[in-house]
PDB file of C-alpha atoms in Angstrom:
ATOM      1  CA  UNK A   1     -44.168 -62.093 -45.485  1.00  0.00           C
ATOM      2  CA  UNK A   2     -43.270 -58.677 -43.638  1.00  0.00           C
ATOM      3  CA  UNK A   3     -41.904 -58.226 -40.187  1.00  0.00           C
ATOM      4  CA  UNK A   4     -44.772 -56.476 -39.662  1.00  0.00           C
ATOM      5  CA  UNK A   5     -47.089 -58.869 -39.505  1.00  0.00           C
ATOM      6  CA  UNK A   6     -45.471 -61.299 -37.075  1.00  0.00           C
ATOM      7  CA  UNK A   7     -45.658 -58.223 -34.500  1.00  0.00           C
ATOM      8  CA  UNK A   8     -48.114 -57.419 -31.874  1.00  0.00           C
ATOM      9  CA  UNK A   9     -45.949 -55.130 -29.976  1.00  0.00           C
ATOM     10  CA  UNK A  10     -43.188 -52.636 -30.974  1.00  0.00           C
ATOM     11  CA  UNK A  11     -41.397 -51.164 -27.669  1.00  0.00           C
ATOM     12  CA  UNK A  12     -38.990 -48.065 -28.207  1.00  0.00           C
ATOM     13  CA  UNK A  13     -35.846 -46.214 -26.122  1.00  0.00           C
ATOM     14  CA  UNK A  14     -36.311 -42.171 -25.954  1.00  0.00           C
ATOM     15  CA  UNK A  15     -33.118 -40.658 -25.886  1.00  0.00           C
ATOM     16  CA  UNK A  16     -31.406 -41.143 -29.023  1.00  0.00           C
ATOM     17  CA  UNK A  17     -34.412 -42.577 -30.666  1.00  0.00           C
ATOM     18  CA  UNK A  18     -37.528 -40.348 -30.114  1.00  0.00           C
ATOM     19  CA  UNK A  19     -36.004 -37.361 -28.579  1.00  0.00           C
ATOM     20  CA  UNK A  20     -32.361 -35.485 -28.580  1.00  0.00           C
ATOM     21  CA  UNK A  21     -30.776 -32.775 -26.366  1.00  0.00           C
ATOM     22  CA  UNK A  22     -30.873 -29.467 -27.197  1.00  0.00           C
ATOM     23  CA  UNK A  23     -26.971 -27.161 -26.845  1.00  0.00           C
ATOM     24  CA  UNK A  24     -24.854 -28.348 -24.311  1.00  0.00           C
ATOM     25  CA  UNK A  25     -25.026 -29.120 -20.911  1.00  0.00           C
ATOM     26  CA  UNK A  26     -23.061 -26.125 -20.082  1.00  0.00           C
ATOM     27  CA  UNK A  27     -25.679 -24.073 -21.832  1.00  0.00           C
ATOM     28  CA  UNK A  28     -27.806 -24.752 -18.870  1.00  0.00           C
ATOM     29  CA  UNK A  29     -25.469 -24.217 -16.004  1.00  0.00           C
ATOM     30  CA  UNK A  30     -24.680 -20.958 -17.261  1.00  0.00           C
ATOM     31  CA  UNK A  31     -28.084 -19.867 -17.490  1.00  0.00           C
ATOM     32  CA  UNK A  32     -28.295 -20.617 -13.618  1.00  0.00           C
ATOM     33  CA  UNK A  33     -25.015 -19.308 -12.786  1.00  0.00           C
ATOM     34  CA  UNK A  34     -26.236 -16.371 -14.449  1.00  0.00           C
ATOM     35  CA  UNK A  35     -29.577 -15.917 -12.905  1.00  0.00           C
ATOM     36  CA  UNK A  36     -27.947 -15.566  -9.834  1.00  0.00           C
ATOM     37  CA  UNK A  37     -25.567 -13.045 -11.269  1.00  0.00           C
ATOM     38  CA  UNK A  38     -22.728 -15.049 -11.552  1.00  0.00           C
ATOM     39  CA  UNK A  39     -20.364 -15.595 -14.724  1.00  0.00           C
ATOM     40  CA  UNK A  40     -20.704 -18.505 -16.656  1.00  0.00           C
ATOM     41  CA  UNK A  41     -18.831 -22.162 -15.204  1.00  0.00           C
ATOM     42  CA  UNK A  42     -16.437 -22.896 -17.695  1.00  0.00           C
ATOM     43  CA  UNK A  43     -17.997 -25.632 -20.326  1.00  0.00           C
ATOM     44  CA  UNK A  44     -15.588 -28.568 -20.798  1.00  0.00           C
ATOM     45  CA  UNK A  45     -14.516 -28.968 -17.049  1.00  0.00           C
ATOM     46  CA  UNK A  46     -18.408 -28.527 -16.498  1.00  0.00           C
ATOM     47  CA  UNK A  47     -19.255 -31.683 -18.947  1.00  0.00           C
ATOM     48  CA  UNK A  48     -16.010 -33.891 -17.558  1.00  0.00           C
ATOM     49  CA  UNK A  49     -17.144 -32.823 -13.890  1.00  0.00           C
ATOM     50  CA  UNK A  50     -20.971 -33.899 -15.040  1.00  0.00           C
ATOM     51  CA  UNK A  51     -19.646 -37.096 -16.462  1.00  0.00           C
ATOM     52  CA  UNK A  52     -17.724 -38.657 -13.610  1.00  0.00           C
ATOM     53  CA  UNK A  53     -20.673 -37.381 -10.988  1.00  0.00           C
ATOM     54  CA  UNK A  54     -22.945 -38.865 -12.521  1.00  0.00           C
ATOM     55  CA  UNK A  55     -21.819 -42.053 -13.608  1.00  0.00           C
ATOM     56  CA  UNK A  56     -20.260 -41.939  -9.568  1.00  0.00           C
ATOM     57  CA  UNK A  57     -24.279 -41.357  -8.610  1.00  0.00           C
ATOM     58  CA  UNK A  58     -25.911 -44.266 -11.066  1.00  0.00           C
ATOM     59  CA  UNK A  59     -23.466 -46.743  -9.536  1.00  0.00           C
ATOM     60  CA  UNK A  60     -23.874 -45.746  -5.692  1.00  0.00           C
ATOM     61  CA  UNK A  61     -27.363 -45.155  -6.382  1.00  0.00           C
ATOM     62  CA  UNK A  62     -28.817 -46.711  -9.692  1.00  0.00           C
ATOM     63  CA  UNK A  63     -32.513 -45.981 -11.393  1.00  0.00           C
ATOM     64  CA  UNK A  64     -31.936 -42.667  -9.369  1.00  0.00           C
ATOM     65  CA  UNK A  65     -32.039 -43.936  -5.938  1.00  0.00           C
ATOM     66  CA  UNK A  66     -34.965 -46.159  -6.538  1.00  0.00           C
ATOM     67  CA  UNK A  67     -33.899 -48.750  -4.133  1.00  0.00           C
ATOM     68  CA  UNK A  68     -32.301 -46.452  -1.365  1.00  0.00           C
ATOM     69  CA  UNK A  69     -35.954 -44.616  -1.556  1.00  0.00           C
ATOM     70  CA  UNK A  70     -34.059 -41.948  -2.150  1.00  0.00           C
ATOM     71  CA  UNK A  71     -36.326 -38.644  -3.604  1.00  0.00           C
ATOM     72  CA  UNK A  72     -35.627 -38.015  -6.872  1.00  0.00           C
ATOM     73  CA  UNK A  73     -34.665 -34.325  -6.262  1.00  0.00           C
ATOM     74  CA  UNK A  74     -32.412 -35.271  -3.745  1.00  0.00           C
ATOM     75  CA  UNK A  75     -30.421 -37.842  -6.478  1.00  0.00           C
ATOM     76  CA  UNK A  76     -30.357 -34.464  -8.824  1.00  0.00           C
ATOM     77  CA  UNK A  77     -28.659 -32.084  -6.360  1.00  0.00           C
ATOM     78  CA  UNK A  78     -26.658 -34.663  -4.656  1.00  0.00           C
ATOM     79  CA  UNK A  79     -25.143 -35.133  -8.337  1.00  0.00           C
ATOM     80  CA  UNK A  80     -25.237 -31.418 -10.061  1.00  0.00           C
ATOM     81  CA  UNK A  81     -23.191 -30.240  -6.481  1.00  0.00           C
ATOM     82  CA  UNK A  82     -20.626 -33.069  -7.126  1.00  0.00           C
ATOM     83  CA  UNK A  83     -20.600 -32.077 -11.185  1.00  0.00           C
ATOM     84  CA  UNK A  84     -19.955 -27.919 -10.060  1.00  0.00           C
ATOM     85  CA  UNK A  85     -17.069 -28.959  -7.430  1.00  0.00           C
ATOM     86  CA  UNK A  86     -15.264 -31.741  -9.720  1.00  0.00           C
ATOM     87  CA  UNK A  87     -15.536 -28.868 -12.367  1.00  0.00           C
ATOM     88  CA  UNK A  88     -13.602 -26.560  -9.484  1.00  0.00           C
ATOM     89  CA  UNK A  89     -17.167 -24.350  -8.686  1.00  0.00           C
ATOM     90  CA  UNK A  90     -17.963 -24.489  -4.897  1.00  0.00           C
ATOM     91  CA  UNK A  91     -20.983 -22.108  -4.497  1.00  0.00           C
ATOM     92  CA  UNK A  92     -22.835 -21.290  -0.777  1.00  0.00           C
ATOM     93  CA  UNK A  93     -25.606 -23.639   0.572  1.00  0.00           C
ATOM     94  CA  UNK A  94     -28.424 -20.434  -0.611  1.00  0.00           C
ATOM     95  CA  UNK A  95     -26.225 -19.543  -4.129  1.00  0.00           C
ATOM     96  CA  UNK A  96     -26.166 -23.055  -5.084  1.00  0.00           C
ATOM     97  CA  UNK A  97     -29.646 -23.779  -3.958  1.00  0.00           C
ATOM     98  CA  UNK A  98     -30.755 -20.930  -6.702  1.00  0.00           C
ATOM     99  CA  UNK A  99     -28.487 -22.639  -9.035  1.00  0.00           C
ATOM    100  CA  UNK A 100     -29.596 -26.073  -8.667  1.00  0.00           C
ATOM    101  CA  UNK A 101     -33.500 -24.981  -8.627  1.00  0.00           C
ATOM    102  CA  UNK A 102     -33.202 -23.623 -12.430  1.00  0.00           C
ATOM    103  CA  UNK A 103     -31.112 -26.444 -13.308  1.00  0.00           C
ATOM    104  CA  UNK A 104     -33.574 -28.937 -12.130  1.00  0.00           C
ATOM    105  CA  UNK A 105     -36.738 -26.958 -13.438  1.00  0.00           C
ATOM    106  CA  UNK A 106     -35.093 -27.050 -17.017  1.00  0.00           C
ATOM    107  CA  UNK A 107     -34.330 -30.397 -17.185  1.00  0.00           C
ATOM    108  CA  UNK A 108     -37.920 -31.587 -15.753  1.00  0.00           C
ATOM    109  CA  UNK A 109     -39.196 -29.189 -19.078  1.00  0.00           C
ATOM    110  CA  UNK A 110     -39.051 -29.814 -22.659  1.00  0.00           C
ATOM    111  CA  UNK A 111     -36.546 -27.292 -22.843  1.00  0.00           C
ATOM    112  CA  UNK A 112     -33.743 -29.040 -23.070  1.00  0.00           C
ATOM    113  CA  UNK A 113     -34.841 -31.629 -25.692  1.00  0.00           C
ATOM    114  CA  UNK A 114     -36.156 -31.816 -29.123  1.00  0.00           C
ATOM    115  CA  UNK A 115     -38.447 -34.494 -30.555  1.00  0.00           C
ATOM    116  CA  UNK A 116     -37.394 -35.861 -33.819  1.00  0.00           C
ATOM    117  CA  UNK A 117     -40.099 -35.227 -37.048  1.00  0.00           C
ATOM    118  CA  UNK A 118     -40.350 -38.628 -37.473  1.00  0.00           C
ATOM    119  CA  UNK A 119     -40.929 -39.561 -34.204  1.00  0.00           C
ATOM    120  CA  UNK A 120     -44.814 -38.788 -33.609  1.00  0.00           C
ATOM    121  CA  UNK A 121     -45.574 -40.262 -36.774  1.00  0.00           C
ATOM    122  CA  UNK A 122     -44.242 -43.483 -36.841  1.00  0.00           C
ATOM    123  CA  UNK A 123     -45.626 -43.991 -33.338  1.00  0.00           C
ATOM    124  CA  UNK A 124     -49.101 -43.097 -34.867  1.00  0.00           C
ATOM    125  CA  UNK A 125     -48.248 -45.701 -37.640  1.00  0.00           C
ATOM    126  CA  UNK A 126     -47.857 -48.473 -35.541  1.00  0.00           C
ATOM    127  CA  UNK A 127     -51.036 -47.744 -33.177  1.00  0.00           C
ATOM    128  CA  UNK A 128     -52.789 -47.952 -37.013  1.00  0.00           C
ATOM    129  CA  UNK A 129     -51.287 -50.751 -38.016  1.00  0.00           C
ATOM    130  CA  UNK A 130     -52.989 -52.557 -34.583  1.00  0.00           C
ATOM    131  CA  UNK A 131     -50.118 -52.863 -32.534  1.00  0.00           C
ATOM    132  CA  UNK A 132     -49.190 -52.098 -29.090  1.00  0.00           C
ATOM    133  CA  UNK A 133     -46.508 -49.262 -28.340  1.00  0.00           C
ATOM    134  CA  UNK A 134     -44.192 -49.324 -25.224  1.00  0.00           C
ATOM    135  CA  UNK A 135     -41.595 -47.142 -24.231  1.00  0.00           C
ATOM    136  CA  UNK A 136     -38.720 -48.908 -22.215  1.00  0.00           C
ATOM    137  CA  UNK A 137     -36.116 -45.885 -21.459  1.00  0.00           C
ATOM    138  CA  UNK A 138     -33.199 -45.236 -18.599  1.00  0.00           C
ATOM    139  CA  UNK A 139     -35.192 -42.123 -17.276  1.00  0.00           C
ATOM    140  CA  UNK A 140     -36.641 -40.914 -14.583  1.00  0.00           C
ATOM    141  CA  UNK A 141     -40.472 -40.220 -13.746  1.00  0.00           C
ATOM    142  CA  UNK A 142     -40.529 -36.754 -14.910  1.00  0.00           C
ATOM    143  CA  UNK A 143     -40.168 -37.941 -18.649  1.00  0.00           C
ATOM    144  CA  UNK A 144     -43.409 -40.261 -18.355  1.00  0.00           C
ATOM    145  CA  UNK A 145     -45.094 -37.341 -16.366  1.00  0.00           C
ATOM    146  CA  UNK A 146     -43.573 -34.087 -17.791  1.00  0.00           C
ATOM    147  CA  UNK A 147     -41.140 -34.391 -20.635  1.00  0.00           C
ATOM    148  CA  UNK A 148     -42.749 -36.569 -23.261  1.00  0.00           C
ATOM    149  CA  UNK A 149     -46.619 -35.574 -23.143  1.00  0.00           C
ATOM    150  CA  UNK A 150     -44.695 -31.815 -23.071  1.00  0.00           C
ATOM    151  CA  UNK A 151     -43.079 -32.737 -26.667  1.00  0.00           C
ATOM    152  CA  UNK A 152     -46.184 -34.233 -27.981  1.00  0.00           C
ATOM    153  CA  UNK A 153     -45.496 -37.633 -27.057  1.00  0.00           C
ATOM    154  CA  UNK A 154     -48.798 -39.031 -24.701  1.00  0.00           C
ATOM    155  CA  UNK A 155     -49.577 -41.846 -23.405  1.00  0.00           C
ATOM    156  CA  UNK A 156     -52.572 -42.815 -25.646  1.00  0.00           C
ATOM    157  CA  UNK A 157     -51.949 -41.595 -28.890  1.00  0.00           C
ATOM    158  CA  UNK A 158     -48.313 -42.422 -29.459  1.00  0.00           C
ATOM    159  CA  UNK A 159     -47.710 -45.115 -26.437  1.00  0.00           C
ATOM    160  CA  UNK A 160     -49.617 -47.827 -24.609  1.00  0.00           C
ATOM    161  CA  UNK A 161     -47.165 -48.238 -21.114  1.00  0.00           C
ATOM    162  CA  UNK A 162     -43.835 -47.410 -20.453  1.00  0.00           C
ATOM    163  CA  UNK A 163     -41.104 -49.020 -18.111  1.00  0.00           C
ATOM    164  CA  UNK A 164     -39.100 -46.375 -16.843  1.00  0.00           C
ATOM    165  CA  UNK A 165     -35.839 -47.132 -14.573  1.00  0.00           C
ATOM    166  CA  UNK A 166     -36.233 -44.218 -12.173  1.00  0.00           C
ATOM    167  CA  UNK A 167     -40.032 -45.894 -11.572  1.00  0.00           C
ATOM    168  CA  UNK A 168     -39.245 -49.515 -11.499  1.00  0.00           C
ATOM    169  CA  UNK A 169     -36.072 -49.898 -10.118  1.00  0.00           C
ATOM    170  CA  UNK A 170     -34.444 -51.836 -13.190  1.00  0.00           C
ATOM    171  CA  UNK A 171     -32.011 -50.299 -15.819  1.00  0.00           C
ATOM    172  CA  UNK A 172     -31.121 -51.381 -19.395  1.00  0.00           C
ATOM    173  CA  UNK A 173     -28.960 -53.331 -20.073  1.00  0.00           C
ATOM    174  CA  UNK A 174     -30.512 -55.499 -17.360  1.00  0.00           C
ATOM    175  CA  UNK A 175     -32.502 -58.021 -19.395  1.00  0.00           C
ATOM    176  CA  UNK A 176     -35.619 -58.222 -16.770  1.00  0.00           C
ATOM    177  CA  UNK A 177     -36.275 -54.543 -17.981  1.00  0.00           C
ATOM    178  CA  UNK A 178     -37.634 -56.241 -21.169  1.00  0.00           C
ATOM    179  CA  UNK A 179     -39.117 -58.995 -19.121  1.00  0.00           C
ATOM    180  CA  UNK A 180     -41.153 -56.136 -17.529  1.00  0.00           C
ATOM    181  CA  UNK A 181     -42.064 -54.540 -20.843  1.00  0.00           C
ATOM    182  CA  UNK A 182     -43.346 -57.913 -22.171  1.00  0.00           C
ATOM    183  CA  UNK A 183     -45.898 -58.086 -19.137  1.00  0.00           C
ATOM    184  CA  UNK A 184     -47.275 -54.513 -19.492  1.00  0.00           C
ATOM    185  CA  UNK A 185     -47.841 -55.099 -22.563  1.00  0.00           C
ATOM    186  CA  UNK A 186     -49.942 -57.928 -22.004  1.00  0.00           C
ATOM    187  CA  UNK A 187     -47.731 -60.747 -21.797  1.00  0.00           C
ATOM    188  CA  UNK A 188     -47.136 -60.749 -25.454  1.00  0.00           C
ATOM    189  CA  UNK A 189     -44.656 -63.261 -26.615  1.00  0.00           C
ATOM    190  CA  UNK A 190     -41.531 -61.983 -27.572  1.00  0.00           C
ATOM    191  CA  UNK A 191     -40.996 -63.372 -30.356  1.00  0.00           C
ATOM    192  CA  UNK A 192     -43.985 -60.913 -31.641  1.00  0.00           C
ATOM    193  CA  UNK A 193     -42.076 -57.981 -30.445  1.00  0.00           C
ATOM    194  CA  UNK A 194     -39.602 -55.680 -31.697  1.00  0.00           C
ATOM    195  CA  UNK A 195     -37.380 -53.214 -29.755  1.00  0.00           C
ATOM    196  CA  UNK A 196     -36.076 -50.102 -31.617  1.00  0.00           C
ATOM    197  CA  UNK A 197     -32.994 -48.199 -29.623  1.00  0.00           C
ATOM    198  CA  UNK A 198     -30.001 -46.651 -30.410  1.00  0.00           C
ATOM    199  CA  UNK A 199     -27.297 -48.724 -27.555  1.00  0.00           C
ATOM    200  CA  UNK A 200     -26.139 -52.262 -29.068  1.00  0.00           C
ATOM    201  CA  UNK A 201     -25.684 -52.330 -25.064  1.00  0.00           C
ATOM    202  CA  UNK A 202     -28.332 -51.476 -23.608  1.00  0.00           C
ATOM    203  CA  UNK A 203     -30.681 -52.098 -26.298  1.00  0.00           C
ATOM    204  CA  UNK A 204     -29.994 -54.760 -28.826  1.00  0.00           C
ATOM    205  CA  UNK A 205     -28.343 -57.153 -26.862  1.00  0.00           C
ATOM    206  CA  UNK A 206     -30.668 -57.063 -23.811  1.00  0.00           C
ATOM    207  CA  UNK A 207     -33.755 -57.570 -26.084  1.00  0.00           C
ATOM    208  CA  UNK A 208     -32.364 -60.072 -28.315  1.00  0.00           C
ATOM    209  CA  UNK A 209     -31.390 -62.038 -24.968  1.00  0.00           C
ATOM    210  CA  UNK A 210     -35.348 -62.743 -23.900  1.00  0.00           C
ATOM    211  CA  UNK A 211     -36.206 -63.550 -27.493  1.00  0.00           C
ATOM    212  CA  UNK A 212     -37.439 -60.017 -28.768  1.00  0.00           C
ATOM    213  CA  UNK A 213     -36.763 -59.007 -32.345  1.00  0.00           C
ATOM    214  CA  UNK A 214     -34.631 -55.671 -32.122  1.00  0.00           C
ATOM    215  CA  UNK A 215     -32.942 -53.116 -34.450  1.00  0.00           C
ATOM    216  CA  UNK A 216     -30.545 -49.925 -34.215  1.00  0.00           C
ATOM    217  CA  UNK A 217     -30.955 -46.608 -35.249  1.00  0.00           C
ATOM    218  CA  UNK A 218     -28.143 -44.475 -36.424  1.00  0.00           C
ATOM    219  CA  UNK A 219     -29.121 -41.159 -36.701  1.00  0.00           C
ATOM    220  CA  UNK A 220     -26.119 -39.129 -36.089  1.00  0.00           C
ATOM    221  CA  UNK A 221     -23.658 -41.481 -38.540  1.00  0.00           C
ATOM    222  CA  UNK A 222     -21.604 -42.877 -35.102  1.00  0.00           C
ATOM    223  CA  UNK A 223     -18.447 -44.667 -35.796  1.00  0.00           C
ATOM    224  CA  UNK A 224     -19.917 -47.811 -33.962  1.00  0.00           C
ATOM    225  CA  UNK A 225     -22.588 -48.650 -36.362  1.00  0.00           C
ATOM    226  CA  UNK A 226     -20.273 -50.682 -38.981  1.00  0.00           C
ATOM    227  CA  UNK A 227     -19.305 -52.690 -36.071  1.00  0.00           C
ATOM    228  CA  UNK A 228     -23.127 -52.985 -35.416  1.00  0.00           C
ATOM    229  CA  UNK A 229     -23.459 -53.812 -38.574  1.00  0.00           C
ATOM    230  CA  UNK A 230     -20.789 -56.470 -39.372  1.00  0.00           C
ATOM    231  CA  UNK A 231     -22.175 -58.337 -35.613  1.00  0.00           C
ATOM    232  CA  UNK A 232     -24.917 -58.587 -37.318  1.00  0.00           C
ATOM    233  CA  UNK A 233     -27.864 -56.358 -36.457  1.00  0.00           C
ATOM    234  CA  UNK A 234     -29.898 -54.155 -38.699  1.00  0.00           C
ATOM    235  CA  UNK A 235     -28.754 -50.496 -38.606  1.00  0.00           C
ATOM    236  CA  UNK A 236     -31.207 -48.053 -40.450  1.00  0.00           C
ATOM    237  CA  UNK A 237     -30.845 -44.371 -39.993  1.00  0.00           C
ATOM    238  CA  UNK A 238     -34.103 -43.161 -38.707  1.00  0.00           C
ATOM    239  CA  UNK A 239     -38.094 -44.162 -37.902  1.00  0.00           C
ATOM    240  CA  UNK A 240     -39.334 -43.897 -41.301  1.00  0.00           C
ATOM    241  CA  UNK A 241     -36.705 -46.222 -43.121  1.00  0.00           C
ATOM    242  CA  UNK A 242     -37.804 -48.889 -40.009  1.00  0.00           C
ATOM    243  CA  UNK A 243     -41.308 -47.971 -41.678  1.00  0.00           C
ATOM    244  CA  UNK A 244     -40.246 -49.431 -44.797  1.00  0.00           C
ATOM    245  CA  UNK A 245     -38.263 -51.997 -43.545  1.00  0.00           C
ATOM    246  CA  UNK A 246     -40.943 -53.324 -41.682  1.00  0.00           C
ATOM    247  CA  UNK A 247     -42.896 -53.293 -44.711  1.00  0.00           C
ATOM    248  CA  UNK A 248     -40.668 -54.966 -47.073  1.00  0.00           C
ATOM    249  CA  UNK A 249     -41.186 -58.614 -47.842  1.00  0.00           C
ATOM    250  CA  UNK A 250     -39.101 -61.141 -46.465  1.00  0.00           C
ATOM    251  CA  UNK A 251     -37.795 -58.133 -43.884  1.00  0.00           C
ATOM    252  CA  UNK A 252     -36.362 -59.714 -40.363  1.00  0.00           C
ATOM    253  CA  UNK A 253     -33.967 -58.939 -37.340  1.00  0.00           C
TER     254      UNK A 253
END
């Protein structure tokens, strides 16, 4: 028997999994720096200062200020001015204002990101195959609303529901994220449910803990999956080799 046909639900991250970022981070500060005709921030102390910001804003203010009701634009500039000054850039309140509009209009776009080929597909796949889709992803609302339906990925045709952090106040690895997922999609048992990610973290471990079938994807050959690997879990590099695992007889995770 496949592991396909003890499924009713498959529920998948984004980042990592359907979707990747395009260039560097830096690649986008410098575009604002230069819009507003000044010279490029320099791009390593621009990722570090990024880094510690923003890991400094998800623990003072996790699933972007959901619980502090704190706007979403607000969590963005509050952490891209902390990212420019730990980086050693201190701009003016109307300078960095430019700055931080074109940052945040390029990351609420497609721009930055690229969908992977075998994304759409295998998401059409499972819809034909009679099962429900769900995307459970650390983002904020402009990827349900903006960012996937602007890479091809709509609610619909390649997902059913989506649990989103930023929207419900609950990040991965947090275990009642999957709890959540499980209820959107109709209070489907878990153990008729797979989760696909890309963080043993945040995704394997989590999912396995409420009874959810889950698997890894490796698709840029990290260092981490043998140790995936010899815990246990099945690695497979991209969407279409889960196609055929699924498939397979005798197939489970």
């Amino acid at each position: 028997m496949s592991m396909l046909s003890k499924l009713r639900c498959i529920t998948v991250d984004v980042t990592g999994t359907l979707i990747a970022y395009k260039g560097q981070l830096g690649d986008y500060y410098c575009m604002a720096a230069k819009s507003v005709g000044l010279p490029c921030p320099d791009y390593k102390r621009m990722h570090e200062g990024f880094k510690l910001a923003y890991k400094d804003m998800a623990s003072t203010y996790p699933c972007f200020g959901h619980a502090a009701k704190m706007p979403n634009i607000v969590w963005w500039k509050t952490c891209v001015r902390d990212s420019f000054v730990r980086a050693g850039y201190e701009y003016d309140e109307e300078t960095f204002e430019k700055i931080f509009r074109r940052i945040y209009a390029s990351f609420g776009s497609s721009a930055p990101y690229s969908i992977f080929p075998d994304s759409q597909p295998f998401l059409r796949w499972v819809h034909e195959q009679g099962l429900k889709v769900g995307i459970v992803s650390n983002a904020e609302y402009r990827y349900q609303d903006v960012i996937l339906p602007a890479l091809s990925l709509n609610k619909g045709s390649e997902w059913d529901f989506g649990v989103f952090s930023g929207i419900e106040g609950i990040e991965k690895p947090d275990p009642r994220i999957y709890e959540l997922a499980l209820e959107r999609a109709g209070n489907i048992a878990p153990e008729e449910t797979l989760h696909i990610g890309d963080s043993m973290r945040k995704d394997y471990l989590p999912a396995k803990s409420v009874g959810m079938h889950a698997l890894l994807l490796d698709r840029f050959k990290t260092p981490d999956a043998k140790e995936w690997r010899q815990s246990g879990a099945i690695v497979l590099p991209d969407l279409m080799a889960v196609k055929d695992f699924l498939t397979s007889e005798n197939s489970t995770c």
